[in-house]
PDB file of C-alpha atoms in Angstrom:
ATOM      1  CA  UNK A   1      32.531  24.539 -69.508  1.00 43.00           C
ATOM      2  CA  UNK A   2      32.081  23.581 -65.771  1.00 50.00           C
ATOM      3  CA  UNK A   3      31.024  25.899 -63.645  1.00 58.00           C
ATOM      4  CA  UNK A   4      33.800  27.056 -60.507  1.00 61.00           C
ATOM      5  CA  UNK A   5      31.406  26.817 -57.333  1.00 62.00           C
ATOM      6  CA  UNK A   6      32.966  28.138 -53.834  1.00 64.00           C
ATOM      7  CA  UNK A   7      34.922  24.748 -52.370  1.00 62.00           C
ATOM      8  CA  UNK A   8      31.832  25.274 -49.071  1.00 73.00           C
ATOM      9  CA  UNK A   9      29.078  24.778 -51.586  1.00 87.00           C
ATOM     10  CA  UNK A  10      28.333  20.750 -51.242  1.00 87.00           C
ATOM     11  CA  UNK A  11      25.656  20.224 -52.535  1.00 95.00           C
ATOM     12  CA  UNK A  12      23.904  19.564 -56.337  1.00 96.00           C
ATOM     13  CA  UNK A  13      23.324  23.498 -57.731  1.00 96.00           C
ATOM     14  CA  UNK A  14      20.988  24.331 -60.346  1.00 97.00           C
ATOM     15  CA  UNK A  15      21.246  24.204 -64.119  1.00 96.00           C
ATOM     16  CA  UNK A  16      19.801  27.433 -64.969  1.00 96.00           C
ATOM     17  CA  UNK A  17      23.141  29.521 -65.737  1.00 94.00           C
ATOM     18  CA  UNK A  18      25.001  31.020 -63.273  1.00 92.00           C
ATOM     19  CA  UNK A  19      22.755  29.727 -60.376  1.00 96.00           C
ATOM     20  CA  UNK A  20      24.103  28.369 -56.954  1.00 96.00           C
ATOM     21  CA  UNK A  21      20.795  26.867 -55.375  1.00 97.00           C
ATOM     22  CA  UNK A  22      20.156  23.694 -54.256  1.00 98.00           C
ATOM     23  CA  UNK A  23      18.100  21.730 -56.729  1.00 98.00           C
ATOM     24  CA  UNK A  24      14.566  20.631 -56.056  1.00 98.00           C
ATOM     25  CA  UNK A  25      14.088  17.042 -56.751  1.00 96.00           C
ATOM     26  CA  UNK A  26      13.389  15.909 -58.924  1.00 97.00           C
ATOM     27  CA  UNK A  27      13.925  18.785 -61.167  1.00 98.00           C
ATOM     28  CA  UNK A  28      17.212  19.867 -62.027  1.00 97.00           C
ATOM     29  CA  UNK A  29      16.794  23.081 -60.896  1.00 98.00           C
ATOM     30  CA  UNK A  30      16.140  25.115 -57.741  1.00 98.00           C
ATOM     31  CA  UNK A  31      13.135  25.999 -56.737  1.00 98.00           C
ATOM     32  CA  UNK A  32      13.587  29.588 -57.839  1.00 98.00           C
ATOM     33  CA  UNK A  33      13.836  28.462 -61.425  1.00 98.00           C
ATOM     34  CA  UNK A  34      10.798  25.928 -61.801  1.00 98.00           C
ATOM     35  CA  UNK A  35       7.710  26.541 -63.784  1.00 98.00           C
ATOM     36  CA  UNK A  36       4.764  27.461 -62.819  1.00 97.00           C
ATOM     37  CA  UNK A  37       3.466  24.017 -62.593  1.00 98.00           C
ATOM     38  CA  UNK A  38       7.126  22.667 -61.031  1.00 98.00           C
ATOM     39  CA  UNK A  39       6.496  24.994 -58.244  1.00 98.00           C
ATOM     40  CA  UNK A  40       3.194  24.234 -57.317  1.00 98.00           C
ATOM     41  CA  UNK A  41       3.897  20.404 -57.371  1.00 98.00           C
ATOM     42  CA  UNK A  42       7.127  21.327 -55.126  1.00 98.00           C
ATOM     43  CA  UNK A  43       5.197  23.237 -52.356  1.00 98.00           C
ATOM     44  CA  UNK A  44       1.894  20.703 -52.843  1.00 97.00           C
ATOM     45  CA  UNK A  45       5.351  18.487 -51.323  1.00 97.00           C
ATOM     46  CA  UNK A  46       5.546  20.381 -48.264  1.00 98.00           C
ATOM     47  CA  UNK A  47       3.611  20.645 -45.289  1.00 98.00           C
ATOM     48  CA  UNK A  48       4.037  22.103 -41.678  1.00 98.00           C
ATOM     49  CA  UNK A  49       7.167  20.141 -40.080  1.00 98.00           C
ATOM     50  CA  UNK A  50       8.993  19.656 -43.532  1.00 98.00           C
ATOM     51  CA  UNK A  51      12.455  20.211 -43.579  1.00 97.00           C
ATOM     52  CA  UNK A  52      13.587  22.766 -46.286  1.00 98.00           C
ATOM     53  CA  UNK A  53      16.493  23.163 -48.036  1.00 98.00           C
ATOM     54  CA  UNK A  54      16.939  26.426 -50.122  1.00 98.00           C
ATOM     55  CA  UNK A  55      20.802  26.345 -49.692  1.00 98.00           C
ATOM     56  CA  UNK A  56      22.040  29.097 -52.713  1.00 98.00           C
ATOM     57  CA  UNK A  57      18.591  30.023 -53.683  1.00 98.00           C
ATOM     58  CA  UNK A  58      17.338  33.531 -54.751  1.00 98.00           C
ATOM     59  CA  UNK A  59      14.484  34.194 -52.393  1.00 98.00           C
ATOM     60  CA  UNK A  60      12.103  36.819 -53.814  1.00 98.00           C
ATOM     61  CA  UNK A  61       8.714  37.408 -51.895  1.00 98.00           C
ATOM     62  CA  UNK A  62       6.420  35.146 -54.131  1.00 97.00           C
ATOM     63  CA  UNK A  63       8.971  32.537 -53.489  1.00 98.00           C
ATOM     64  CA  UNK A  64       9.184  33.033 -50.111  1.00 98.00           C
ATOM     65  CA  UNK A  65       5.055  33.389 -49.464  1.00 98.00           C
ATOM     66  CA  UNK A  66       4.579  30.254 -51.164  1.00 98.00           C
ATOM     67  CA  UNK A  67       6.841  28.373 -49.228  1.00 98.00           C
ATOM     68  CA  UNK A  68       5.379  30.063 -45.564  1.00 98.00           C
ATOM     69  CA  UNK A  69       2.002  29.374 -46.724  1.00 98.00           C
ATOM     70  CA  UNK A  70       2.596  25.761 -47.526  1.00 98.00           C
ATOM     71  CA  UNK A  71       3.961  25.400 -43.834  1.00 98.00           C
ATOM     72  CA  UNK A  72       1.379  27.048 -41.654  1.00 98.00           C
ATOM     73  CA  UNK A  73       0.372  24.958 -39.090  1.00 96.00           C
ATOM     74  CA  UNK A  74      -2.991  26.314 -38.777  1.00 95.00           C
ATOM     75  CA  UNK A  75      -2.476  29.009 -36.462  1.00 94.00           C
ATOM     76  CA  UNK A  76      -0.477  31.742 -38.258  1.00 93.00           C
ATOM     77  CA  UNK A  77       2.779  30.405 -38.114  1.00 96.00           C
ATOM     78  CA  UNK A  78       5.235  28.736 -40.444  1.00 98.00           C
ATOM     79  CA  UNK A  79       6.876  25.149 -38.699  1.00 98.00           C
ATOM     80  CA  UNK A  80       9.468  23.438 -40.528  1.00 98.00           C
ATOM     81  CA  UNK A  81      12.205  20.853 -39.159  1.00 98.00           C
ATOM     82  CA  UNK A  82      15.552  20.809 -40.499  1.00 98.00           C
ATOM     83  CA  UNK A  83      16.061  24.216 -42.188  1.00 98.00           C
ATOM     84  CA  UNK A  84      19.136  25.079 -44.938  1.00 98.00           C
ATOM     85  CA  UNK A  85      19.841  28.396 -46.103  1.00 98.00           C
ATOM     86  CA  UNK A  86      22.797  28.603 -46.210  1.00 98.00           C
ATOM     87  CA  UNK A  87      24.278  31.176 -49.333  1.00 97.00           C
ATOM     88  CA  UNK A  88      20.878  32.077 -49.852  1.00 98.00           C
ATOM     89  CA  UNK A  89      19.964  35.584 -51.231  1.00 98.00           C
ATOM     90  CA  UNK A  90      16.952  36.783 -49.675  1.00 98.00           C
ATOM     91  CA  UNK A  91      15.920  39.675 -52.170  1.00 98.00           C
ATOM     92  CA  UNK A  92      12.847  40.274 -50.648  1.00 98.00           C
ATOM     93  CA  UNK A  93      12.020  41.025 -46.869  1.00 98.00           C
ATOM     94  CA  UNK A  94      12.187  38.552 -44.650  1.00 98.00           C
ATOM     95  CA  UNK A  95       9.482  37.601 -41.984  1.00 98.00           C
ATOM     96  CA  UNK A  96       9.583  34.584 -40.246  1.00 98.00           C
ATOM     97  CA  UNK A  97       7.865  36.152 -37.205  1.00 98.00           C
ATOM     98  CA  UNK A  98       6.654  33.301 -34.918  1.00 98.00           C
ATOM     99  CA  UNK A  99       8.020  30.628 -36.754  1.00 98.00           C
ATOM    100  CA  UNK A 100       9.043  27.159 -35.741  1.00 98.00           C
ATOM    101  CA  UNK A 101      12.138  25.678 -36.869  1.00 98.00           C
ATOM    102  CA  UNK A 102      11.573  21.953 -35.030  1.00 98.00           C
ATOM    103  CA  UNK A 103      15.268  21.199 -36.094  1.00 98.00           C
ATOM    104  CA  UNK A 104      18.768  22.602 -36.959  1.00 98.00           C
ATOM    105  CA  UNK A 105      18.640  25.618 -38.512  1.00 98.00           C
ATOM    106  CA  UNK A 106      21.247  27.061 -40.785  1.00 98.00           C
ATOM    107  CA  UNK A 107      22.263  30.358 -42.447  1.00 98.00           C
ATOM    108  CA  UNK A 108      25.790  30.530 -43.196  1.00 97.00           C
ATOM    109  CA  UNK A 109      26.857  33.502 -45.624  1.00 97.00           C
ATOM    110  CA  UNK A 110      23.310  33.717 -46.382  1.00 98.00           C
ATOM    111  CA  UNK A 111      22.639  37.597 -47.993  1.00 98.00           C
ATOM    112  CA  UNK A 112      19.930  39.513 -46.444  1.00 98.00           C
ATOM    113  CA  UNK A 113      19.225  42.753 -48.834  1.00 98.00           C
ATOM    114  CA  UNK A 114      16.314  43.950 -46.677  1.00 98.00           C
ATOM    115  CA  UNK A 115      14.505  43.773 -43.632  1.00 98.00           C
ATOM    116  CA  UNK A 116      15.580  40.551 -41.602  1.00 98.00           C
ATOM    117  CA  UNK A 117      12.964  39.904 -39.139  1.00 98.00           C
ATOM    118  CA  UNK A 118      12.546  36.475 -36.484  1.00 98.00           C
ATOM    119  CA  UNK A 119      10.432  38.148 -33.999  1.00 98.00           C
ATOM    120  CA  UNK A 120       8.999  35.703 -31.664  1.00 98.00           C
ATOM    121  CA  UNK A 121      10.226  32.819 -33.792  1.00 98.00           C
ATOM    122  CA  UNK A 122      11.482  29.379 -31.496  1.00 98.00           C
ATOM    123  CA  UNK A 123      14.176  27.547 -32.576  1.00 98.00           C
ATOM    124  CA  UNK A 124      14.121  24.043 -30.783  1.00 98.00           C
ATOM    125  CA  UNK A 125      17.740  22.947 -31.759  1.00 98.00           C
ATOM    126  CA  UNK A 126      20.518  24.766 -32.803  1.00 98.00           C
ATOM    127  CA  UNK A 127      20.980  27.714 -35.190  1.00 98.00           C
ATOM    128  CA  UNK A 128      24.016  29.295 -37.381  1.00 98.00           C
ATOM    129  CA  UNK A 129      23.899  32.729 -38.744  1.00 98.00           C
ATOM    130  CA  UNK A 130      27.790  32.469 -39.437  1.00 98.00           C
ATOM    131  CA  UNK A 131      28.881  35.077 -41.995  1.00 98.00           C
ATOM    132  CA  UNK A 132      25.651  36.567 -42.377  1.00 98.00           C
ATOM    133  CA  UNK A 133      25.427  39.914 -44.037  1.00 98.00           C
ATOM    134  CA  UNK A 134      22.417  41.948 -43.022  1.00 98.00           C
ATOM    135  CA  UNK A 135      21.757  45.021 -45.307  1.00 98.00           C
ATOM    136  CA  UNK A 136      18.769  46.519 -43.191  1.00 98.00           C
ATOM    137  CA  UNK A 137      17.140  45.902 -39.999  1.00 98.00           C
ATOM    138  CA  UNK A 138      17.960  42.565 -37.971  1.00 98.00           C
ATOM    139  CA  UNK A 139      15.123  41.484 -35.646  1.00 98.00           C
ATOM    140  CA  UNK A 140      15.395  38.613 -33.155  1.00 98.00           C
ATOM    141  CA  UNK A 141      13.576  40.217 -30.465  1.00 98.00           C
ATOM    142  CA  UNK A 142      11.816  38.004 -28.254  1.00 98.00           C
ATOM    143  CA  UNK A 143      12.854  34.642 -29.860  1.00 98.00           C
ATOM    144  CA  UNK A 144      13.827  31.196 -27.970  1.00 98.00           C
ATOM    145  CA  UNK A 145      16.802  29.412 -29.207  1.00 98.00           C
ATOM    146  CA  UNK A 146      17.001  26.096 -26.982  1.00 98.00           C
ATOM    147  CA  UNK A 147      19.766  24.572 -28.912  1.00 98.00           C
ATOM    148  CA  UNK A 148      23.697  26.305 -29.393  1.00 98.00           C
ATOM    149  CA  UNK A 149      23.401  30.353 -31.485  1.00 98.00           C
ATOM    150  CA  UNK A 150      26.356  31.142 -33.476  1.00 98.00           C
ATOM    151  CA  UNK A 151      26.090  35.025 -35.056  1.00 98.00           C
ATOM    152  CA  UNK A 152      30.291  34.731 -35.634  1.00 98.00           C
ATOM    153  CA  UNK A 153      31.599  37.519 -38.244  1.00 98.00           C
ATOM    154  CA  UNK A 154      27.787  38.560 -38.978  1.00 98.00           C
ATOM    155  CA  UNK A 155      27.253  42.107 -40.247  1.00 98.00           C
ATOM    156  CA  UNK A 156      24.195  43.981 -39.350  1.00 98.00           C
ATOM    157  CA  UNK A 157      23.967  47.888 -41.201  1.00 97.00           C
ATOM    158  CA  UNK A 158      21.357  48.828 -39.539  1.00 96.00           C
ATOM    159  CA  UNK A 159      20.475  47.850 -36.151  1.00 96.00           C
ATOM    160  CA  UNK A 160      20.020  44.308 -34.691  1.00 97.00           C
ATOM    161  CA  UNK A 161      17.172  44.032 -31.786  1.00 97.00           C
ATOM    162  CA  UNK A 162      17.753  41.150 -29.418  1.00 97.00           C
ATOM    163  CA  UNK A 163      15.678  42.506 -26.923  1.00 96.00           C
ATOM    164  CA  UNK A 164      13.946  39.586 -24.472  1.00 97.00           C
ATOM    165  CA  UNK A 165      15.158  36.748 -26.403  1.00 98.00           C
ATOM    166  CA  UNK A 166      16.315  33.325 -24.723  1.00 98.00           C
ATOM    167  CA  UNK A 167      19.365  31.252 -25.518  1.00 98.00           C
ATOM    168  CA  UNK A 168      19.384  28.024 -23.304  1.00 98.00           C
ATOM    169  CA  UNK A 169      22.480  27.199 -24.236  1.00 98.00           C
ATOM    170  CA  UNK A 170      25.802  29.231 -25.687  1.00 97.00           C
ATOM    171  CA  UNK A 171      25.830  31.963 -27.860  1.00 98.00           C
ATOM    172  CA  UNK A 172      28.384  33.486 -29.813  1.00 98.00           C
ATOM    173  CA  UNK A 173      28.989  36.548 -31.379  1.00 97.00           C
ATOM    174  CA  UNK A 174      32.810  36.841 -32.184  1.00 97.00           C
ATOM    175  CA  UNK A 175      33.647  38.861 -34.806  1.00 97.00           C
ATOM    176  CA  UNK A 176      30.268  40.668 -35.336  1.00 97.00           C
ATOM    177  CA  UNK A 177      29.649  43.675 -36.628  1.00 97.00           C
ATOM    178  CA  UNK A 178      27.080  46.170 -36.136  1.00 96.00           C
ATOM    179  CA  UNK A 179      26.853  49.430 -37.913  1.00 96.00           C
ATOM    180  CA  UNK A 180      23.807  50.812 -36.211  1.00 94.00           C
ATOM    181  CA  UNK A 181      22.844  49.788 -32.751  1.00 92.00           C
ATOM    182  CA  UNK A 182      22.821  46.866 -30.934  1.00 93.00           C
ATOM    183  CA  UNK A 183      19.971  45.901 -28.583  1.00 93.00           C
ATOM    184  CA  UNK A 184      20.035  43.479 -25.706  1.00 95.00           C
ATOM    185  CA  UNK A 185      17.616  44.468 -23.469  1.00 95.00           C
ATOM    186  CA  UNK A 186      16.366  41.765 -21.687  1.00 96.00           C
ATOM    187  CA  UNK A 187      17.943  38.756 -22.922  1.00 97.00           C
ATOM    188  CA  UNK A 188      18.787  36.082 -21.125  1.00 97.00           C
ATOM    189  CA  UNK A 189      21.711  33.993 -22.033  1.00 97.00           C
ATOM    190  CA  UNK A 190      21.693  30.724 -19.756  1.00 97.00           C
ATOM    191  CA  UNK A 191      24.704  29.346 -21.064  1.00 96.00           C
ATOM    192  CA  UNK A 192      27.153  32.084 -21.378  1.00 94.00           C
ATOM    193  CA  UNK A 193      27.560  34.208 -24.412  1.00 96.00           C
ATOM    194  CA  UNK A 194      30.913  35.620 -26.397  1.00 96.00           C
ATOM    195  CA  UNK A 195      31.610  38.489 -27.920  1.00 95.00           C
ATOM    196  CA  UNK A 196      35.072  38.895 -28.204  1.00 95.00           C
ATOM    197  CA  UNK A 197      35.980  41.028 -31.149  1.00 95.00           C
ATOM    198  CA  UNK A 198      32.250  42.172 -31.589  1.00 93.00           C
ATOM    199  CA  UNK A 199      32.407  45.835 -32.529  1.00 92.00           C
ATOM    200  CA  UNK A 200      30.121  48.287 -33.022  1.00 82.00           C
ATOM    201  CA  UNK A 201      30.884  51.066 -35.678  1.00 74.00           C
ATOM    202  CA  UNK A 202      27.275  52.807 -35.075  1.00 61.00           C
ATOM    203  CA  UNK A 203      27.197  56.654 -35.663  1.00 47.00           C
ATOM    204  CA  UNK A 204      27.114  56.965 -31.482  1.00 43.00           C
ATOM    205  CA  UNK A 205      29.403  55.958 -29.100  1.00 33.00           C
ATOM    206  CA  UNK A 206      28.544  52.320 -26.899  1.00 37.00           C
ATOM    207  CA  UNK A 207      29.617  51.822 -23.493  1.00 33.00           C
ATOM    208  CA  UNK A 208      32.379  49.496 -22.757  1.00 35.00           C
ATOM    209  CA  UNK A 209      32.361  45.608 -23.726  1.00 34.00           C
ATOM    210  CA  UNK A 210      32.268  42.434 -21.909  1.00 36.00           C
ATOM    211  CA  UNK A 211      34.169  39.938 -23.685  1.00 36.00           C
ATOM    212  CA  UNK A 212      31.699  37.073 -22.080  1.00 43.00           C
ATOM    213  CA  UNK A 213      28.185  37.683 -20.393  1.00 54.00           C
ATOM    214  CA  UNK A 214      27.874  35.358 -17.709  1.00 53.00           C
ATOM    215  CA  UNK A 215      25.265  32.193 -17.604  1.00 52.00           C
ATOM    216  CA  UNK A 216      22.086  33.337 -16.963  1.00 56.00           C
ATOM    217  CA  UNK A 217      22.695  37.038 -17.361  1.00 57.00           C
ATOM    218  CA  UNK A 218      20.312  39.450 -18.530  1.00 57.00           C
ATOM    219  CA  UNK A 219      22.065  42.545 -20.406  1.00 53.00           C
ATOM    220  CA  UNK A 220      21.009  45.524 -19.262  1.00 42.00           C
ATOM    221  CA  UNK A 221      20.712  49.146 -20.215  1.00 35.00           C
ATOM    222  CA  UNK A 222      19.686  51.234 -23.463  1.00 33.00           C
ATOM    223  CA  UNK A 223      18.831  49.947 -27.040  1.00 34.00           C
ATOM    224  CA  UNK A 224      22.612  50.381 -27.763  1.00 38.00           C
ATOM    225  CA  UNK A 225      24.903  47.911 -28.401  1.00 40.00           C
ATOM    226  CA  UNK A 226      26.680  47.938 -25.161  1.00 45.00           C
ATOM    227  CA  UNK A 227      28.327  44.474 -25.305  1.00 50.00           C
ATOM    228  CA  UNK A 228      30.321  45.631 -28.413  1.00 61.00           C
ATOM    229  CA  UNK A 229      34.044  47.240 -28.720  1.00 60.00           C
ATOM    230  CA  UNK A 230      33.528  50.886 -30.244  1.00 55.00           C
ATOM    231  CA  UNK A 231      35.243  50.766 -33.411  1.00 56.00           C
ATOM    232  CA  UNK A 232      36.188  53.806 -36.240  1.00 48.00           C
ATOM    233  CA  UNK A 233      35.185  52.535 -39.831  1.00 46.00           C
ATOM    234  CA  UNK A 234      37.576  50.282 -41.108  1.00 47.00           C
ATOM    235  CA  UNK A 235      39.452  49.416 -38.069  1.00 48.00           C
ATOM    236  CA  UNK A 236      40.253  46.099 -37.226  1.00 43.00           C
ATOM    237  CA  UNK A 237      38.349  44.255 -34.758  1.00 38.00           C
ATOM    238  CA  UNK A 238      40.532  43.391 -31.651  1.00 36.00           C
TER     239      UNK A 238
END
């Protein structure tokens, strides 16, 4: 019997039952499902500035360390170009601190069940985080996006540090959601930045929104999310 796949998922899944990742050719599976020899001949295949796709994949931390180490650059850091993750299931955490994503970089309805962390990473094109559910801790302190953000309809349950990061061009964060707190502190948006029907449904109360932080603004105040619309749980966004 076929399988029914969500009509967004586009591209060739995995045989292993039930699975949703992107296969890694030119196996018929995903990398999560590959031997142990089909998974050291897949990541002998990459090297720093490959692009990756793990689009549906179940990320687990041997997964994910294999596929960091494989694209060091040398110096510590992982450098990849175009980068797909989108409906990925990261089951472990996730550090990319300091990485380098040389191209697009995407994360739609990815699933983040613990720590989330892109501290100090640069992102030389564009990046989407649309529909992102964060279970934990969301770090993006101190990372360069030079390319368009989208963080539309993300929830974060914990809190989400944006603290000294740099967006060169727009940002959006319509529709977010952050249970804990927000930080901004710091960042500079150069473009403009949106966060109309952002809310903030933290156990403390946030100071009144902005619907749109204007180009080249720097956010200021506390580690709270003070660009979000206080909201009781399940209330609407406005």
């Amino acid at each position: 019997m076929a399988r029914t796949l969500p009509l967004d998922i586009d591209w060739v899944t995995c045989a292993a039952p039930d699975c949703r990742g992107a296969v890694c050719a030119p196996y018929d599976r995903c990398m999560a499902h590959l031997d142990a020899a089909e998974l050291d001949s897949a990541v002998r295949a990459l090297s720093p500035g490959s692009g990756l796709d793990l689009r549906g994949v179940v990320i687990d931390a041997r997964l994910l360390g294999r596929v960091m180490a494989a694209l060091d650059d040398g110096r510590g850091r992982a450098r990849m170009g175009r980068a797909r993750f989108e409906r990925a299931e990261f089951a472990c955490d996730a550090r990319f601190c300091g990485a380098v994503f040389e191209g697009d970089a995407s994360f739609g309805r990815a699933r983040f069940d613990r720590l989330a962390t892109f501290y100090g990473a640069r992102f030389a094109g564009n990046v989407a985080f649309c529909e992102v559910r964060f279970a934990r801790e969301l770090s993006f302190h101190d990372v360069t996006v030079a390319g368009h953000a989208a963080f539309e309809r993300i929830v974060v349950a914990r809190d989400a540090l944006f603290g000294e990061s740099r967006f060169g061009r727009t940002v959006s964060f319509r529709g977010a959601r952050f249970d804990g707190f927000a930080a901004f502190d710091q960042a500079v948006f150069a473009a403009g930045a949106s966060f109309r029907g952002c809310a903030s449904s933290g156990p403390r109360p946030s100071a009144r929104p902005s619907s749109r932080a204007r180009p080249g603004s720097r956010p200021r105040g506390s580690a709270r999310a003070r660009t979000c619309r206080r909201r009781a749980p399940g209330a609407g966004s406005r």
